[in-house]
């Protein structure tokens, strides 16, 4: 049923409870129109040419000409909604075997968008290259800034309990932001572990890997690979696979399916395990390795 007409004399306060819902409804026509165009990337027959989070729009295309068509279509819809594309904050990035070749620029309202080697989307830095990859160096840099700020404030001989609490509460979220969505390589996990272990190296004044592992163990702290990658990665994948682990994966999610089954085997996870139960199983394996 429809209610009586209501005259709106003021906008919705930014940050208000209803703001995200109204904005989502307001810009939904953008995604609908782009999907109906049947232009851009398709995955297993599903049109995946656009992703929108708040006011950050990501367009995906396998050709420059299709990308220009999608851009023009988005721009025309935005004009109908009284919104504008900020060409100064927009850019293009190429991923594939021919990413180094020059190509025609993408134009928006008479301005050409730059082809960049790296772009930031939702706090994660995506890189150009043959394959999809991310640049995690900014996350590690922010992690060290937060860590040095805490240690510098607490002084030369801080309480171990206080520093550990602040380290876990403020530094770890900076370091692990977004990594649950990606399948990290062994080199990337090693790089994250090096940054993670730097705290323990400074607190316990040792660079020996075995000493650091023992210090983490007796402080009841998990190694980086166990809790801050394996566990959060499994928790992320479990939300998708909890009802389909027995089904045959398709080509889109085959690699993720293999990864979650590998983690289940490694730690003897069960689908119904609670978070505490999963951490207990991880700790059991870590204990056996030490």
mmCIF file of C-alpha atoms in Angstrom, residues 131-270:
data_model
loop_
_atom_site.group_PDB
_atom_site.id
_atom_site.type_symbol
_atom_site.label_atom_id
_atom_site.label_comp_id
_atom_site.label_asym_id
_atom_site.label_seq_id
_atom_site.Cartn_x
_atom_site.Cartn_y
_atom_site.Cartn_z
ATOM 1 C CA UNK A 131 47.375 -11.003 -12.942
ATOM 2 C CA UNK A 132 45.194 -9.405 -10.287
ATOM 3 C CA UNK A 133 47.340 -8.294 -7.355
ATOM 4 C CA UNK A 134 47.379 -5.791 -4.509
ATOM 5 C CA UNK A 135 50.064 -3.557 -3.052
ATOM 6 C CA UNK A 136 50.172 -4.185 0.692
ATOM 7 C CA UNK A 137 53.072 -1.827 1.389
ATOM 8 C CA UNK A 138 50.792 1.101 2.445
ATOM 9 C CA UNK A 139 49.109 -1.175 5.020
ATOM 10 C CA UNK A 140 52.463 -2.205 6.458
ATOM 11 C CA UNK A 141 53.604 1.419 6.530
ATOM 12 C CA UNK A 142 50.488 2.477 8.461
ATOM 13 C CA UNK A 143 51.041 -0.476 10.788
ATOM 14 C CA UNK A 144 54.576 0.647 11.650
ATOM 15 C CA UNK A 145 53.386 4.234 12.130
ATOM 16 C CA UNK A 146 50.738 3.060 14.613
ATOM 17 C CA UNK A 147 53.205 0.738 16.345
ATOM 18 C CA UNK A 148 55.933 3.374 16.703
ATOM 19 C CA UNK A 149 53.372 5.885 17.944
ATOM 20 C CA UNK A 150 52.272 3.522 20.727
ATOM 21 C CA UNK A 151 55.804 2.525 21.749
ATOM 22 C CA UNK A 152 56.975 6.119 21.591
ATOM 23 C CA UNK A 153 54.155 7.250 23.879
ATOM 24 C CA UNK A 154 54.611 4.446 26.429
ATOM 25 C CA UNK A 155 58.342 5.020 26.818
ATOM 26 C CA UNK A 156 61.376 2.743 26.904
ATOM 27 C CA UNK A 157 60.130 0.239 29.484
ATOM 28 C CA UNK A 158 56.368 -0.165 29.009
ATOM 29 C CA UNK A 159 54.140 -2.744 30.622
ATOM 30 C CA UNK A 160 53.932 -5.883 28.477
ATOM 31 C CA UNK A 161 50.201 -6.322 29.105
ATOM 32 C CA UNK A 162 49.464 -2.722 28.098
ATOM 33 C CA UNK A 163 51.550 -2.820 24.922
ATOM 34 C CA UNK A 164 50.092 -6.183 23.880
ATOM 35 C CA UNK A 165 46.562 -4.906 24.395
ATOM 36 C CA UNK A 166 47.206 -1.735 22.377
ATOM 37 C CA UNK A 167 49.075 -3.732 19.723
ATOM 38 C CA UNK A 168 46.144 -6.098 19.214
ATOM 39 C CA UNK A 169 43.484 -3.376 19.407
ATOM 40 C CA UNK A 170 45.040 -0.695 17.201
ATOM 41 C CA UNK A 171 47.883 -2.146 15.128
ATOM 42 C CA UNK A 172 46.551 -5.531 14.022
ATOM 43 C CA UNK A 173 43.352 -4.108 12.385
ATOM 44 C CA UNK A 174 45.526 -1.756 10.323
ATOM 45 C CA UNK A 175 47.770 -4.599 9.170
ATOM 46 C CA UNK A 176 45.003 -7.094 8.383
ATOM 47 C CA UNK A 177 42.481 -4.759 6.750
ATOM 48 C CA UNK A 178 41.079 -6.417 3.635
ATOM 49 C CA UNK A 179 43.361 -9.454 3.536
ATOM 50 C CA UNK A 180 40.529 -11.906 4.281
ATOM 51 C CA UNK A 181 39.155 -11.251 0.792
ATOM 52 C CA UNK A 182 42.345 -12.352 -0.951
ATOM 53 C CA UNK A 183 44.319 -15.540 -1.286
ATOM 54 C CA UNK A 184 47.760 -14.356 -0.217
ATOM 55 C CA UNK A 185 50.886 -15.918 -1.638
ATOM 56 C CA UNK A 186 53.576 -17.435 0.586
ATOM 57 C CA UNK A 187 55.758 -14.371 -0.053
ATOM 58 C CA UNK A 188 52.959 -12.005 1.008
ATOM 59 C CA UNK A 189 52.281 -13.974 4.201
ATOM 60 C CA UNK A 190 56.012 -13.901 4.963
ATOM 61 C CA UNK A 191 56.068 -10.127 4.448
ATOM 62 C CA UNK A 192 53.078 -9.623 6.775
ATOM 63 C CA UNK A 193 54.651 -11.953 9.349
ATOM 64 C CA UNK A 194 57.873 -9.936 9.278
ATOM 65 C CA UNK A 195 55.970 -6.744 10.091
ATOM 66 C CA UNK A 196 53.912 -8.550 12.750
ATOM 67 C CA UNK A 197 57.022 -10.029 14.389
ATOM 68 C CA UNK A 198 58.751 -6.642 14.439
ATOM 69 C CA UNK A 199 56.746 -5.733 17.541
ATOM 70 C CA UNK A 200 57.939 -8.805 19.431
ATOM 71 C CA UNK A 201 61.473 -8.304 18.170
ATOM 72 C CA UNK A 202 61.514 -4.802 19.643
ATOM 73 C CA UNK A 203 59.797 -5.700 22.916
ATOM 74 C CA UNK A 204 61.892 -8.795 23.640
ATOM 75 C CA UNK A 205 65.039 -7.411 21.971
ATOM 76 C CA UNK A 206 65.708 -10.416 19.755
ATOM 77 C CA UNK A 207 65.749 -11.048 16.013
ATOM 78 C CA UNK A 208 65.888 -14.821 16.342
ATOM 79 C CA UNK A 209 62.798 -16.361 14.737
ATOM 80 C CA UNK A 210 62.656 -19.254 17.213
ATOM 81 C CA UNK A 211 62.959 -16.896 20.184
ATOM 82 C CA UNK A 212 60.156 -14.711 18.841
ATOM 83 C CA UNK A 213 57.959 -17.787 18.289
ATOM 84 C CA UNK A 214 58.570 -18.906 21.888
ATOM 85 C CA UNK A 215 57.800 -15.409 23.212
ATOM 86 C CA UNK A 216 54.525 -15.363 21.286
ATOM 87 C CA UNK A 217 53.643 -18.806 22.573
ATOM 88 C CA UNK A 218 54.224 -18.019 26.249
ATOM 89 C CA UNK A 219 52.335 -14.732 25.852
ATOM 90 C CA UNK A 220 49.445 -16.777 24.421
ATOM 91 C CA UNK A 221 49.708 -14.892 21.124
ATOM 92 C CA UNK A 222 49.128 -16.686 17.826
ATOM 93 C CA UNK A 223 51.610 -16.467 14.950
ATOM 94 C CA UNK A 224 50.419 -14.208 12.159
ATOM 95 C CA UNK A 225 49.792 -16.976 9.633
ATOM 96 C CA UNK A 226 47.565 -18.929 12.046
ATOM 97 C CA UNK A 227 45.103 -16.465 13.535
ATOM 98 C CA UNK A 228 45.434 -13.343 11.448
ATOM 99 C CA UNK A 229 45.387 -15.039 8.082
ATOM 100 C CA UNK A 230 44.216 -18.666 8.208
ATOM 101 C CA UNK A 231 41.450 -18.006 10.724
ATOM 102 C CA UNK A 232 40.058 -14.794 9.286
ATOM 103 C CA UNK A 233 40.358 -16.177 5.757
ATOM 104 C CA UNK A 234 38.452 -19.307 6.778
ATOM 105 C CA UNK A 235 35.809 -17.213 8.574
ATOM 106 C CA UNK A 236 35.377 -15.096 5.451
ATOM 107 C CA UNK A 237 35.026 -18.087 3.108
ATOM 108 C CA UNK A 238 32.766 -19.940 5.538
ATOM 109 C CA UNK A 239 30.059 -17.286 5.144
ATOM 110 C CA UNK A 240 29.822 -18.244 1.483
ATOM 111 C CA UNK A 241 30.460 -21.989 1.640
ATOM 112 C CA UNK A 242 28.661 -22.959 4.856
ATOM 113 C CA UNK A 243 25.730 -24.341 2.870
ATOM 114 C CA UNK A 244 27.572 -25.520 -0.232
ATOM 115 C CA UNK A 245 30.736 -27.330 0.897
ATOM 116 C CA UNK A 246 29.340 -30.604 -0.398
ATOM 117 C CA UNK A 247 28.631 -29.164 -3.849
ATOM 118 C CA UNK A 248 30.979 -29.182 -6.803
ATOM 119 C CA UNK A 249 32.514 -25.699 -7.198
ATOM 120 C CA UNK A 250 32.374 -23.879 -10.522
ATOM 121 C CA UNK A 251 35.285 -22.224 -12.290
ATOM 122 C CA UNK A 252 34.595 -18.909 -10.537
ATOM 123 C CA UNK A 253 35.064 -20.150 -6.975
ATOM 124 C CA UNK A 254 37.204 -23.241 -7.549
ATOM 125 C CA UNK A 255 40.389 -21.780 -6.013
ATOM 126 C CA UNK A 256 38.537 -20.464 -2.961
ATOM 127 C CA UNK A 257 36.843 -23.829 -2.530
ATOM 128 C CA UNK A 258 40.203 -25.607 -2.567
ATOM 129 C CA UNK A 259 41.569 -23.145 -0.017
ATOM 130 C CA UNK A 260 38.750 -23.588 2.487
ATOM 131 C CA UNK A 261 38.906 -27.397 2.196
ATOM 132 C CA UNK A 262 42.670 -27.184 2.770
ATOM 133 C CA UNK A 263 42.122 -25.119 5.935
ATOM 134 C CA UNK A 264 39.463 -27.570 7.147
ATOM 135 C CA UNK A 265 41.915 -30.443 6.730
ATOM 136 C CA UNK A 266 44.834 -28.531 8.249
ATOM 137 C CA UNK A 267 43.056 -27.585 11.469
ATOM 138 C CA UNK A 268 40.345 -30.272 11.562
ATOM 139 C CA UNK A 269 37.614 -27.634 11.485
ATOM 140 C CA UNK A 270 33.933 -28.513 11.586
#
